[in-house]
CSV table of C-alpha atoms and ligand atoms in Angstrom, one decimal:
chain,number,residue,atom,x,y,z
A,172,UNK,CA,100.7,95.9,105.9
A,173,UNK,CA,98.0,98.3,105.5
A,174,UNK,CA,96.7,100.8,107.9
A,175,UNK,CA,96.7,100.1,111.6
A,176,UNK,CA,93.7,98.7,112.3
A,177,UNK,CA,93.5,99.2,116.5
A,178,UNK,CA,95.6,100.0,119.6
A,179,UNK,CA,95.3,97.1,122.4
A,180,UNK,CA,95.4,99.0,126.1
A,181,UNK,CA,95.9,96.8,128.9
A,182,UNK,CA,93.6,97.4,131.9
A,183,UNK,CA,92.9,96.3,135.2
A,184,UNK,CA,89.4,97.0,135.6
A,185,UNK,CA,87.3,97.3,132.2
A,186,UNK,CA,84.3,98.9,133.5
A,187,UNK,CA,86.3,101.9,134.6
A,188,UNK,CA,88.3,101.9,131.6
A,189,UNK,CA,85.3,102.2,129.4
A,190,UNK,CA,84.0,105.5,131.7
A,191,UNK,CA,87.8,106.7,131.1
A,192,UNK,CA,88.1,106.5,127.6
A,193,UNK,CA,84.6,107.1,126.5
A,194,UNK,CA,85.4,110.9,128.4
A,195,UNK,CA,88.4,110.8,126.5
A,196,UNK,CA,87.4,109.9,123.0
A,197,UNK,CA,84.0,111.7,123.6
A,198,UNK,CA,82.2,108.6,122.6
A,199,UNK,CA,81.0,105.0,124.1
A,200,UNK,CA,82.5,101.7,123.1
A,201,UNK,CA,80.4,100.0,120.9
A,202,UNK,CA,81.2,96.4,121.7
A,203,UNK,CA,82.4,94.1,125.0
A,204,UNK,CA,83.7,90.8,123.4
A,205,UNK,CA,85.2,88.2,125.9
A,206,UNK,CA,88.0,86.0,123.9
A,207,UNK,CA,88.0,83.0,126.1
A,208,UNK,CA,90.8,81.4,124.5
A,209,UNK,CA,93.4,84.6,125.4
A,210,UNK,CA,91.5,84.9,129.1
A,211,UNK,CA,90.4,88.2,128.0
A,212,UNK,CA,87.4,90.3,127.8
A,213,UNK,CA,87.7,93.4,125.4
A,214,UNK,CA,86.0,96.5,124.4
A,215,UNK,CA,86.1,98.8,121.6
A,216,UNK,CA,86.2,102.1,120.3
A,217,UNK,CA,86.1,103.8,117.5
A,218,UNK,CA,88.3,106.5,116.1
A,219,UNK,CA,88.1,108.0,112.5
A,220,UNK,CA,89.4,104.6,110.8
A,221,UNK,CA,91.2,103.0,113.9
A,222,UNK,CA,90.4,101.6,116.8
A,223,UNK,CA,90.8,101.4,120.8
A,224,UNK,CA,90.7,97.6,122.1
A,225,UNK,CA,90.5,97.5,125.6
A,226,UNK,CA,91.9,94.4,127.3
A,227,UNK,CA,91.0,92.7,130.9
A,228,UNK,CA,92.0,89.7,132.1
A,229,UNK,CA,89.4,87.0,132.9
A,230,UNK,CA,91.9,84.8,134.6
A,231,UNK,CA,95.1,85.0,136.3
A,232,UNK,CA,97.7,83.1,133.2
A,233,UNK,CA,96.0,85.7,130.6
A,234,UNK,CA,99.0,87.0,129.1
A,235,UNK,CA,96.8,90.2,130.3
A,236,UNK,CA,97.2,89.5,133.5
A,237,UNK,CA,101.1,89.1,133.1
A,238,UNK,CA,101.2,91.8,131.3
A,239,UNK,CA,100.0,94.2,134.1
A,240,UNK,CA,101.6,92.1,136.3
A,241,UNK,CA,104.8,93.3,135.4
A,242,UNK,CA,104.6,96.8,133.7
A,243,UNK,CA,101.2,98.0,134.9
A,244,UNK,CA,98.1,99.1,132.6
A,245,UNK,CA,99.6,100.8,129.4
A,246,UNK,CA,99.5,100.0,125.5
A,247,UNK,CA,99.7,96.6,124.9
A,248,UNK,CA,100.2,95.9,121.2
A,249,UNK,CA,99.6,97.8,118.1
A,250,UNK,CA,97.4,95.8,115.5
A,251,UNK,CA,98.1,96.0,111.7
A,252,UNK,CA,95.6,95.6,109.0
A,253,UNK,CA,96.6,92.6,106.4
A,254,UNK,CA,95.3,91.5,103.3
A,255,UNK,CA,96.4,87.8,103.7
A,256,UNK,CA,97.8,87.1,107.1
A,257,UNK,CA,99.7,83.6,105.8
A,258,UNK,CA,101.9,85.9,103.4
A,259,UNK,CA,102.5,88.5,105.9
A,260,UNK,CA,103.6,85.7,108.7
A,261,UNK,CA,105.7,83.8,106.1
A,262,UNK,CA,107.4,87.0,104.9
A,263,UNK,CA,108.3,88.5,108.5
A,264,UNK,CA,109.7,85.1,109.4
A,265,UNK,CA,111.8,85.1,106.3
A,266,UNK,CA,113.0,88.7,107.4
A,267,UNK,CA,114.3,87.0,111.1
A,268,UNK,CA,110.8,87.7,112.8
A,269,UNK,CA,109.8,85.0,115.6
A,270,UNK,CA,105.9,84.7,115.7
A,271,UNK,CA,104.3,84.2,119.1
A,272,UNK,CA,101.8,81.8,116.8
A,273,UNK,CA,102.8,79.6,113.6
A,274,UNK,CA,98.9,79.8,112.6
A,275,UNK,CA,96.9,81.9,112.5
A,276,UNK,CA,94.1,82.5,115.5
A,277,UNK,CA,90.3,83.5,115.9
A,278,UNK,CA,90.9,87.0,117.7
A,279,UNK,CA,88.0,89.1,118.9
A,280,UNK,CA,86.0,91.4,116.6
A,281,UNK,CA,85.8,88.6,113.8
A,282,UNK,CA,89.6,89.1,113.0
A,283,UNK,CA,92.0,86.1,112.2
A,284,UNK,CA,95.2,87.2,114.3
A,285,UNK,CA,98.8,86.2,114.6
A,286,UNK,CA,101.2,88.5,117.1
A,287,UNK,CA,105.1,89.2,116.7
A,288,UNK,CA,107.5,88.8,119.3
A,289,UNK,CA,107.9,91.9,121.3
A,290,UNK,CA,111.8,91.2,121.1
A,291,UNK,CA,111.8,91.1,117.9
A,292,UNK,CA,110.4,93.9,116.9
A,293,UNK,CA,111.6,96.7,119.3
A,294,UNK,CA,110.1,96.1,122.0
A,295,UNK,CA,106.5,96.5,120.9
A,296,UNK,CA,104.0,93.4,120.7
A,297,UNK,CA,102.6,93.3,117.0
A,298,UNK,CA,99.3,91.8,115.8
A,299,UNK,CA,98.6,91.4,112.6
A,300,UNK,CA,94.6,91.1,111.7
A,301,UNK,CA,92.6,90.2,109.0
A,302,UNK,CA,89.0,90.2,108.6
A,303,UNK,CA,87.9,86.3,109.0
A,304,UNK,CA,85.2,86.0,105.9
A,305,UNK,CA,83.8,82.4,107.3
A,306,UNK,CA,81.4,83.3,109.2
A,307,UNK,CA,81.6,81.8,112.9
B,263,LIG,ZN1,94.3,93.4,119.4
């Protein structure tokens, strides 16, 4: 894996979220993306050679939603950078990983995107991302 490549926060309201973190990071997001196929609308930041994705949920079964739900707003995944995202799945599955998806998925910000079991991998939700070259 290379660098990570963003933070995903949880939020409950992503309007408010962006006024909290652009005082906090001294800067504004500089995209809203709404995946419709996680029930989530995002928006992101910029630091140095990472990023901040903010999450909301658009609907009430957005893993979001659940996610709040039970442990309030918070860091919600970490997101590593990959080279080849079929490579990196096969080889954490070999090392006893269980991936929440066996293929990869269209994620926001043009990324291909496959997440590891937060039980697996102490208790923190893992995305792995690579930048989708077909453009869609
Ligand atoms: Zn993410």
């Amino acid at each position: 894996m290379d660098k990570i490549e963003h933070i995903g926060i949880a939020v409950k309201d992503l309007e408010a979220s962006n006024k909290l973190y652009e005082k906090l990071l001294g800067k504004p997001h500089y995209k809203i993306e709404e995946v419709l196929s996680e029930g989530v609308k995002t928006s992101f930041f910029e630091v140095g050679p990472n990023k901040i994705e903010l999450l909301e949920a658009t609907n009430v079964d957005s893993p979001i939603a659940k996610f709040i739900e039970k442990r309030g707003e918070g860091v919600h995944h970490i997101a590593f950078a990959v080279d080849n995202i079929e490579a990196e799945m096969d080889r954490l599955e070999k090392e006893g990983f269980i991936l929440l998806n066996k293929t990869p998925k269209q994620g926001a910000d043009n990324k291909l995107v496959a997440f590891v079991h937060p039980k697996t991998a102490g208790g923190v939700l893992v995305e792995l991302c690579q930048e989708n070259n077909n453009k869609q």
